[in-house]
Structures are given as C-alpha cells and as structure tokens.
XYZ file of C-alpha atoms in Angstrom:
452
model
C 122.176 133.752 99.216
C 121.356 130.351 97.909
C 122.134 130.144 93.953
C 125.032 132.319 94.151
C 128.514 132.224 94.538
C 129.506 134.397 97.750
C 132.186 137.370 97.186
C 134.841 137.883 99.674
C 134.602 140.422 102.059
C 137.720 142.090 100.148
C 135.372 142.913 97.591
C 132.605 144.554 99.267
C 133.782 148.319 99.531
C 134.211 148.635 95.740
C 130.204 147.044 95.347
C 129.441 149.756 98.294
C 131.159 152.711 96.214
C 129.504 151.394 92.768
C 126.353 150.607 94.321
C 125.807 153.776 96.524
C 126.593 156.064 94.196
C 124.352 154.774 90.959
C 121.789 157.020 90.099
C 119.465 153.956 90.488
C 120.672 153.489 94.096
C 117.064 154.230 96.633
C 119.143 154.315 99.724
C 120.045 158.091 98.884
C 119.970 159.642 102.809
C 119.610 156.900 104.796
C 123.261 155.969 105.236
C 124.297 152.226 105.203
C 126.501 149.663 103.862
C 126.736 146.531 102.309
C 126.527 143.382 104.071
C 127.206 140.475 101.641
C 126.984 139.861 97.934
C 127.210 136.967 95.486
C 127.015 136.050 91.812
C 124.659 133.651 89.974
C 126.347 131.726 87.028
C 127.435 133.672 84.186
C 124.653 133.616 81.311
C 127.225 132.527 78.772
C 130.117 131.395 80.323
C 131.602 130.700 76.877
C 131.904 134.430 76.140
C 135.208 136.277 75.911
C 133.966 138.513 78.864
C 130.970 136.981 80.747
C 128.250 138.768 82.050
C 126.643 137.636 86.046
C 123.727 138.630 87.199
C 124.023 139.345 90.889
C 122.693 140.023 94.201
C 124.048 143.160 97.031
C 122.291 142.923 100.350
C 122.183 146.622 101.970
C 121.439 147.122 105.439
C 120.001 150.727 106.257
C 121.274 152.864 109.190
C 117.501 153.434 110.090
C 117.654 148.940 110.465
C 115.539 148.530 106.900
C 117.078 146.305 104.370
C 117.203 146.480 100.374
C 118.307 143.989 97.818
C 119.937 145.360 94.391
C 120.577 143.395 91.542
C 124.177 143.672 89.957
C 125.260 143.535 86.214
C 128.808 142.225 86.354
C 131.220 141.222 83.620
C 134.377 139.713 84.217
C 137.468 140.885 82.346
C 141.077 140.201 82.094
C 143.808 142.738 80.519
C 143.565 145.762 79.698
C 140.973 146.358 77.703
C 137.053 147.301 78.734
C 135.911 149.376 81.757
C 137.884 149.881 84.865
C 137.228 147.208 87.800
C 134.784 147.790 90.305
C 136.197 144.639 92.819
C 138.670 141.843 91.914
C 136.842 138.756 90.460
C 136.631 135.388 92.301
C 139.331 133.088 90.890
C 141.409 136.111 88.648
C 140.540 139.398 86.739
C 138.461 142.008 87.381
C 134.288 142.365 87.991
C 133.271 145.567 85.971
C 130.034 147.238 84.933
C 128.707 145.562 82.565
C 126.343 148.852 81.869
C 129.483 150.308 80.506
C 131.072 147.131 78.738
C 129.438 147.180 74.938
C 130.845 144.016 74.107
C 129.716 141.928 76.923
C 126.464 143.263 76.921
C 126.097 142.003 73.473
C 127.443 138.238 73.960
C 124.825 138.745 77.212
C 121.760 140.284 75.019
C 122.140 137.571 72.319
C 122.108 134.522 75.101
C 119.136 135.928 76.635
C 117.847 136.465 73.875
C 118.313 132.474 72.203
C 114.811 131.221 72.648
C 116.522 127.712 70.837
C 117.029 127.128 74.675
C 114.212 127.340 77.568
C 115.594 128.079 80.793
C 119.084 127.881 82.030
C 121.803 124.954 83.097
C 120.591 123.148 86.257
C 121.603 124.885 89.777
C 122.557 128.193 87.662
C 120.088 130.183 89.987
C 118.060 132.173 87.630
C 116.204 131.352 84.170
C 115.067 132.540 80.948
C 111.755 132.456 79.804
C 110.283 133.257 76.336
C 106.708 134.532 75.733
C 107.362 136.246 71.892
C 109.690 135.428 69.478
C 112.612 138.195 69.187
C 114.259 139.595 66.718
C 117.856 138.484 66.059
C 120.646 138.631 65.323
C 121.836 140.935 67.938
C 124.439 142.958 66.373
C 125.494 145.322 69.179
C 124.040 146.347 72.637
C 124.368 149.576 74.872
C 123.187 150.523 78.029
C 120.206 153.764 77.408
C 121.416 156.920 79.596
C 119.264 159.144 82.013
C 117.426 156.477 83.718
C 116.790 156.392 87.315
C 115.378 153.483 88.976
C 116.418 150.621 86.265
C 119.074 150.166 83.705
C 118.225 149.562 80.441
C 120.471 147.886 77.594
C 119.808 148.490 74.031
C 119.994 145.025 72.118
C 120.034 146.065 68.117
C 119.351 143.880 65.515
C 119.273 143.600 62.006
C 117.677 146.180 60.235
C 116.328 148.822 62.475
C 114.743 146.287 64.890
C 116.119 146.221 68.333
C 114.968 145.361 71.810
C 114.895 147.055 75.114
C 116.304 144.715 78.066
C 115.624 146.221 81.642
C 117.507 145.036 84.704
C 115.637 145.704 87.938
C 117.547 147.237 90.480
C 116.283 147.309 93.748
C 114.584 143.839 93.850
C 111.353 143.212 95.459
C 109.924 139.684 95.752
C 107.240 138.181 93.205
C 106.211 139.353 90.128
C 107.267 142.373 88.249
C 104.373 144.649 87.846
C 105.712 145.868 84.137
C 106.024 142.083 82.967
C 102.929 141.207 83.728
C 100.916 144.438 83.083
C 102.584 144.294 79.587
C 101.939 140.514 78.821
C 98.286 140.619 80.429
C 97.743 143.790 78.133
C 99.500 141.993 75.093
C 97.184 139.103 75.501
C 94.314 141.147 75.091
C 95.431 143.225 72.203
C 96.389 146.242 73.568
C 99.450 147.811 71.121
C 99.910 151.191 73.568
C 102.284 149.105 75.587
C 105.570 147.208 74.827
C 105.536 143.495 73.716
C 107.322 141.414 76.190
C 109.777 138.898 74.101
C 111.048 137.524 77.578
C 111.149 137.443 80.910
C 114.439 136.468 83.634
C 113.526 135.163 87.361
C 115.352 133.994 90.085
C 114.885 132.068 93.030
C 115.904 134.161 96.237
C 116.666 133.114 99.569
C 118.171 135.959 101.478
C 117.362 137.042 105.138
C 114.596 139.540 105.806
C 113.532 138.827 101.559
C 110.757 136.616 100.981
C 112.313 133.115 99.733
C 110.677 132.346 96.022
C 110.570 133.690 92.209
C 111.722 137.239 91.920
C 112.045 138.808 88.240
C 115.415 140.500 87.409
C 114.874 141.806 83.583
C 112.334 141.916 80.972
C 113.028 142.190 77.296
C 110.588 143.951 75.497
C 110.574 145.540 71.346
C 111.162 148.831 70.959
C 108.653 151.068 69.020
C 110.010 152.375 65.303
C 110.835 155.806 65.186
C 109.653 156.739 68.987
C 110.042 160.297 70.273
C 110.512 160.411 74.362
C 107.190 162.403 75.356
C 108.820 164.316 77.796
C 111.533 165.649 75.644
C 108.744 166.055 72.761
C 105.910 168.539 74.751
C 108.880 170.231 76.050
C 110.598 171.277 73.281
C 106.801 172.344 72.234
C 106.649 174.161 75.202
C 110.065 176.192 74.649
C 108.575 177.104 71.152
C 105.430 178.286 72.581
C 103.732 175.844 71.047
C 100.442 174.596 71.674
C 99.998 170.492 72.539
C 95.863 170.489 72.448
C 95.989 167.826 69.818
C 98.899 165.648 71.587
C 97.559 166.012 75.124
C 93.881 164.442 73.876
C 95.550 161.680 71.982
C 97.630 160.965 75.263
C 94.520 161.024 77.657
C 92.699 158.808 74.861
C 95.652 156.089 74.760
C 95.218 156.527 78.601
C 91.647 155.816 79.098
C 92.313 152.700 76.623
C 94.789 151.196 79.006
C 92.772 151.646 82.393
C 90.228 150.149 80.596
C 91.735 147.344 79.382
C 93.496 146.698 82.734
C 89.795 147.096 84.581
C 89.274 144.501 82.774
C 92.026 142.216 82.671
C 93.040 142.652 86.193
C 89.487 143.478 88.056
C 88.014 146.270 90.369
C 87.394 147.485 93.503
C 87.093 150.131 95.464
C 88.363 152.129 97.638
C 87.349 153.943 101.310
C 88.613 157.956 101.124
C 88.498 157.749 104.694
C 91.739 155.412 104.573
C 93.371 157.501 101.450
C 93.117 159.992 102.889
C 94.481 158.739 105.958
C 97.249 157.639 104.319
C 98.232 160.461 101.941
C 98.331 162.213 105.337
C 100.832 159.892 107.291
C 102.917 160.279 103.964
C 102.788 164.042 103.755
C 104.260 163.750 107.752
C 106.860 161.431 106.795
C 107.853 163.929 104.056
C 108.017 166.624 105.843
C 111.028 164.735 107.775
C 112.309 164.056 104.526
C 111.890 167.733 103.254
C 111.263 170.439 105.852
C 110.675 172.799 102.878
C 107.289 171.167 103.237
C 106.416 171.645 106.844
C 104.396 175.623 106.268
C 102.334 173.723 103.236
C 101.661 170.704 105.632
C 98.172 172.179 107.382
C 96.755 173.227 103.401
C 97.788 169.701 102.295
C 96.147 167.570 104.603
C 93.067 169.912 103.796
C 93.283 168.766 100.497
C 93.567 165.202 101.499
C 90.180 165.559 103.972
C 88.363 166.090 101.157
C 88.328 162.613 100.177
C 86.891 161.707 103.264
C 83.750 160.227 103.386
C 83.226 158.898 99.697
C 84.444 155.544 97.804
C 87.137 155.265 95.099
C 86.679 152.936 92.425
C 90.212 151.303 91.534
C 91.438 148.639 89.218
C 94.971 148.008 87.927
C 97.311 151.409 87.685
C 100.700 152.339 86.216
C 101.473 154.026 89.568
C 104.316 156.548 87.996
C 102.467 157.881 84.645
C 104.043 161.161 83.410
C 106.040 162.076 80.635
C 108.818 160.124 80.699
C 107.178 156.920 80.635
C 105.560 157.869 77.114
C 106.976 157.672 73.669
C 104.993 159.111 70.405
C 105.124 157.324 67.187
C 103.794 157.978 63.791
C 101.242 154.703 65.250
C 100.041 156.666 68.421
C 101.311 157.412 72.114
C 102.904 154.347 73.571
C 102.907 154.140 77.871
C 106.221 152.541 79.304
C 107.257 151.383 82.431
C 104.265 149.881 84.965
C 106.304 149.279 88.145
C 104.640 152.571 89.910
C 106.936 154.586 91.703
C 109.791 153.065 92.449
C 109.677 154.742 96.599
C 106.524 152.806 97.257
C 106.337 149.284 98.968
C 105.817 146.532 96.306
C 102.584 145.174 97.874
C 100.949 148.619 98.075
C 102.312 149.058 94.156
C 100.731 145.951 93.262
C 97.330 146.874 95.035
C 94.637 147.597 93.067
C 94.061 152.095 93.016
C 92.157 154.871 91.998
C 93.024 155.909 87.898
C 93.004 159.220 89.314
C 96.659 158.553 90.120
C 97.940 158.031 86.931
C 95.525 161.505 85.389
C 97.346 163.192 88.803
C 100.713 162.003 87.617
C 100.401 162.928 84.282
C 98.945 167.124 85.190
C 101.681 167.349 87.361
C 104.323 166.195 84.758
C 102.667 168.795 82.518
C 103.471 171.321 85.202
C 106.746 170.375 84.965
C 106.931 170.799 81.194
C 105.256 174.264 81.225
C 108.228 175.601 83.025
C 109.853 175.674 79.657
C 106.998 177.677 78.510
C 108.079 181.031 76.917
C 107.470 184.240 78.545
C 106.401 186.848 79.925
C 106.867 184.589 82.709
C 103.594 183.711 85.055
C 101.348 184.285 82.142
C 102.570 182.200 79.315
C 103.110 179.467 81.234
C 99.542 179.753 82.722
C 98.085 179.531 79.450
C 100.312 176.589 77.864
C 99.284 174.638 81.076
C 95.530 175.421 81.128
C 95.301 174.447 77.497
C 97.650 170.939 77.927
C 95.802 169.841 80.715
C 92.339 170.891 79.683
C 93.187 168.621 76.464
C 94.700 165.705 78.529
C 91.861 165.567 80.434
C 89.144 165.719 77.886
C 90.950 163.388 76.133
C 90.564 161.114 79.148
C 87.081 161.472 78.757
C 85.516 162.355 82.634
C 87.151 164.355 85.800
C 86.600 164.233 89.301
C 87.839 167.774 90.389
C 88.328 167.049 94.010
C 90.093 163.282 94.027
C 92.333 164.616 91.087
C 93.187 167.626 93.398
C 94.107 165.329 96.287
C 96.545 162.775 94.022
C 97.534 166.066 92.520
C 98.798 167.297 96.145
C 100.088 163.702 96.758
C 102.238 163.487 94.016
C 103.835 166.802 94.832
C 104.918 165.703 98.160
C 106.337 162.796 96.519
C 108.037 165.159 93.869
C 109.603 167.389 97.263
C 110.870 164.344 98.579
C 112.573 162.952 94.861
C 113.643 166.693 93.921
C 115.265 167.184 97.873
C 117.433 163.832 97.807
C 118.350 163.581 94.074
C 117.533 166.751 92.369
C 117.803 170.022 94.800
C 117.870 172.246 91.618
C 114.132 171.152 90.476
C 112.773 171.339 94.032
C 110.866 174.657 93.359
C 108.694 173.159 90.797
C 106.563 170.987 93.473
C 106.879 173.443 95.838
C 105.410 176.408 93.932
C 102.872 174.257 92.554
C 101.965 172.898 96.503
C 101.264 176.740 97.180
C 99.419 177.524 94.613
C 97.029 174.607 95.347
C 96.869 175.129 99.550
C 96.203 178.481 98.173
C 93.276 177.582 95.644
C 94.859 178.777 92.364
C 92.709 176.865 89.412
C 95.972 176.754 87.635
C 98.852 174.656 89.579
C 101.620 177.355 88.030
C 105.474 175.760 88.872
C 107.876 178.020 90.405
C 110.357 179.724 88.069
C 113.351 179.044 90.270
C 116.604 177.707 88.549
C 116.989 174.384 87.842
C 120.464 172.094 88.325
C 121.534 168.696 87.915
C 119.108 168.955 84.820
C-alpha cells in the first residue's frame, strides 16, 4: 500500500476486532478477515498524541474485497483510550474517534489553510476550498452514525465544523464533496459549505490506483434540529407536519434542480430498472428470506416500469430523514454519497429523482410508527397527511415510478434492518405487504422495535 507504513502482522487481529465490529463496518454477514494494513504519516507529528490516517484491506469469504479507512492516534502511558494494536516503534494505536484531545491537535492541522497540502511523500493532502473558522477549541466524534464517522471541530463562539472520515473507501471522487462544492458554487445554501477536502493516492491490489477522498470538512448549520428526531417527536405528540413536509419537498425540488443543472441529464430505459430492481429484490431475498412470499408482488411492481423512459440527473441516492436538519433558515439536506450498499460507479450514475421522493415516503413510514393510537388508524392518517404535503411540496408525482423506488427501497430497508437492526425489520416488511397488496397507504408494521 504505497504511501504507508506497513503494520506487522502482530497487529492485525486487534484492527480485525476494531474494524469488524464498528457500526460503520459493511462486511456485516459475509465473514472475512484482514489481510494487511498500514499508516500514512501522522497529520501533525508534533502533537502530544498524533493522529494517522490509515488504510485496512479486507478480503471477503464470498472472494470480494473492501478497503476501510482507519483513524489512529498513537499514545504512550496511561492516559486516553485503551489500545486497539501496539504502535510501530513503541506505545499504543487507539481510536482516535474516542481520543478528544487528539482529535483536536488533528481538527486544527487540517484545518490550517496557512499551509496547502502536506510534507512531500506523506501520502495524502489537504486541500482548502472556504476559509474555516478557527480556533479550534475542542473536537468530538458525533454518535449514532452508521456508514462514516464524524468529528465535531468547535470553535470560537458557537461556530464549529463537521469533519467526516469515509470509511469504506471507494476510488475517485466523493460524491458529497463534490455535490456540496458544485451546489455551493452555484448558490445553493440547503447544503453544507465544504471548507476542505483530504485525498490520497491509493495503490492497493484489486483498488483502482489514483486520488481517493478520505474526509471532508464542512460548517455546521446554527441551531439545527436532526429531521428525523424532529417529525418524530411530532409524530409521538400526534402532531401534524403538513407545513414541515411542504417546506422539505420545496428545499427538495430546489436541489434536483440545481443539480439538473449543474451536473446534466439523461434518461433512463424502465426496461433495464426494472430489470435491475428485480435482480436486486433476488439477491435480497438470499440476504433476507423474510422476503421470499413478497418476491412475486414485488417484481410486479417493478414491471410496471417497463416500457417507458426515466428522466435522471444528479441524486442524493439515500434521502430520508436523517440526512436533514431544520433551522430557523429552512431545511438543510446532508450527506450525498447514496446508500452506502451500492457500488460507487452505479452511485455516481446519473438516476431518476424519484429515488430520493421514494426515500424520503418511506422514511416517513418509518416516523409514523411513533404515531399515537388507536393503532392502524392514527398512524394512517399522520402518514397520508405527511406525505401528501411532502409531495405537493415537491411540486409533481408520478404514481407508478414512485411506487416502484418505493418497493425498492423497502427491499433495501429488509436487507439493512436483517443484518444490523433485526428489531426494526417489521417496518419494511409490513409496508412491502401492504403495497403487493395495493393499500393506497404504505402503513408500517407495529411490531417491537430493538437495538433502537
């Protein structure tokens, strides 16, 4: 892994147990192990406790290979987080997720725009689009995410900046860098500003050799509410979320538009969608036999599309309620990568919007499950009237490709909810019957959730 210094073989278990066991870790039921790993250059190896970025080659037991990026600080004594592996040349290689104080000597040397780049043969650079605030004060890694891990930088006042580390690495561009500096340019403020950007050169087996992106530093929006923790809580009070569900499809619309425009169009054949959506629903059902008496009604739903064209431009590819934030400004959309199972060049492809509308109904199906009672009813309502909204908001429908991305994403919700969440499984589920079925309203199952 050329730009990295190679750790020994005594150190790979620990990586395995950290790595396979993150939440952010895609590998979840495939079985595998870790074949070699290696650090870049610390970013300021000055610090008391530096921080390296690093690489983790995992080979599959079903032969596919992933690379994952590691956050690594190195420590001596007692104090900080326990080790993960012993470090190359003394000490201990923790996780830096979970070390405040390197994370902050780490944020504020990424964050030093004084300097472009990095010191020659490091491996990886730094480069600045936007000014950032500073001083960095203090930094913290943000809890619940899944895919990514993302460090809170604060600064002075009640400025701070949002740092994401990519995980699972994927060669080329980031799709959330440059959907979010393409949209910047153009003066689109429903989407974070991107203050800078780090990339590496990788040359590992089976992994394209060239530029890959391993963070993004981005502002954070004043006095931001998470969306999905927002319209729930709504929900629980029985509250309706007309007004916030057109606003969202509105800031919506805005962004497809802007990204028609900024990144092209196309279209699409149904005949291959739907195509594909069927070969997925078959390798889900592999994946989650609780799908196997829906799979006849689905690929009904996916025939449909057959025969007509699908304009596409530019997506975000994983749109629901967690990637939105509301501020006293508007609704603000997060995170562009798409979803994080799907190959990078099909992610990076240009779709239907439908996918992101699809993402976002389903996401309110979720939410209505904290919907008061009397059970089937109250729920039914609160989700007729959210999505009506969202989707007048949006401004048009197409009530048969929204039904098939609709389906689509609820096979990919099986598949999440069987490897990671077993709990929430119900919720795609009921909502799969109720559409093979023809309910108007896609009602989620009431079932018990876990692991919430």
């Amino acid at each position: 892994m050329r730009g990295t210094t190679p750790l020994p073989d005594g150190s790979l278990p620990g990586l395995w147990e950290h790595i396979s066991t993150a939440r952010w870790f895609a590998g979840k039921g495939r079985g595998g192990r870790l074949i070699a790993a290696g650090l870049f250059d610390a970013v300021d190896p000055d610090a008391p406790c530096p921080v390296h970025h690093g690489l983790a080659r995992v080979r599959h037991d079903d032969g596919g290979q992933d690379v994952y990026q590691l956050l690594l600080s190195r420590r001596h004594g007692p104090d900080g987080p326990p080790g993960i592996c012993p470090a190359p040349g003394g000490g201990r290689l923790c996780d830096a997720a979970e070390d405040p104080a390197a994370l902050a000597d780490w944020a504020r040397a990424l964050l030093d725009d004084t300097t472009e780049g990095s010191a020659p043969g490091a491996g990886w650079l730094v480069e600045h689009l936007v000014a950032a605030p500073s001083p960095v004060r203090a930094a913290h890694r943000l809890s619940g995410e899944q895919s990514n891990t993302t460090v809170v930088a604060e600064c002075d006042g009640d400025q701070a900046v949002m740092i994401k580390v990519f995980r699972r690495l994927e060669p080329g561009e980031n799709l959330d860098i440059t959907t979010c500096a393409a949209l910047n340019r153009v003066g689109i403020d429903a989407v974070p500003t991107v203050h800078a950007a780090v990339h590496a050169d990788v040359d590992i087996p089976g992994f394209r050799d060239g530029p890959t992106d391993l963070a993004m530093a981005t502002g954070r929006f004043p006095d931001a509410k998470d969306g999905w923790r927002l319209i729930c809580s709504l929900a629980a009070e029985g509250r309706d979320v007309s007004t916030e569900m057109t606003e969202l499809g509105a800031a919506l619309g805005s962004v497809h538009a802007a990204m028609a425009d900024s990144f092209g169009t196309g279209v699409l054949d149904g005949e291959r969608i739907a195509g594909r959506m069927t070969r997925e629903l078959d390798d889900a059902v592999a994946l989650a036999p609780a799908l196997a008496p829906s799979r006849d009604g689905l690929a009904a739903i996916f025939d449909r599309l057959r025969g007509r064209s699908l304009p596409t431009h530019r997506v975000h590819g994983d749109f629901h309620l967690g990637q939105t934030l509301s501020t006293p400004a508007g609704w603000r959309i997060i995170d562009f990568e798409g979803e994080p199972l799907r190959p990078a060049a099909e992610r990076r492809s240009l779709d239907s919007p439908w996918r992101d509308v699809a993402g976002m109904t389903r996401s309110l199906s979720y939410a209505s499950s904290e919907a008061p009672g009397p059970a089937e009813a109250g729920r039914r309502e609160w989700l007729e009237r959210a999505r009506t909204a969202f989707l007048a908001g949006y401004g048009h429908r197409d009530d048969a490709v929204l039904l098939a991305y609709e389906a689509n994403k609820a096979v990919y919700e099986t598949v999440y909810e069987t490897l990671n969440r077993p709990g929430w499984v119900g919720i795609p589920l009921g909502a799969i019957t109720a559409m093979c079925s023809g309910a108007a309203a896609l009602l989620p199952d009431t079932a018990e959730r876990k692991d919430r």
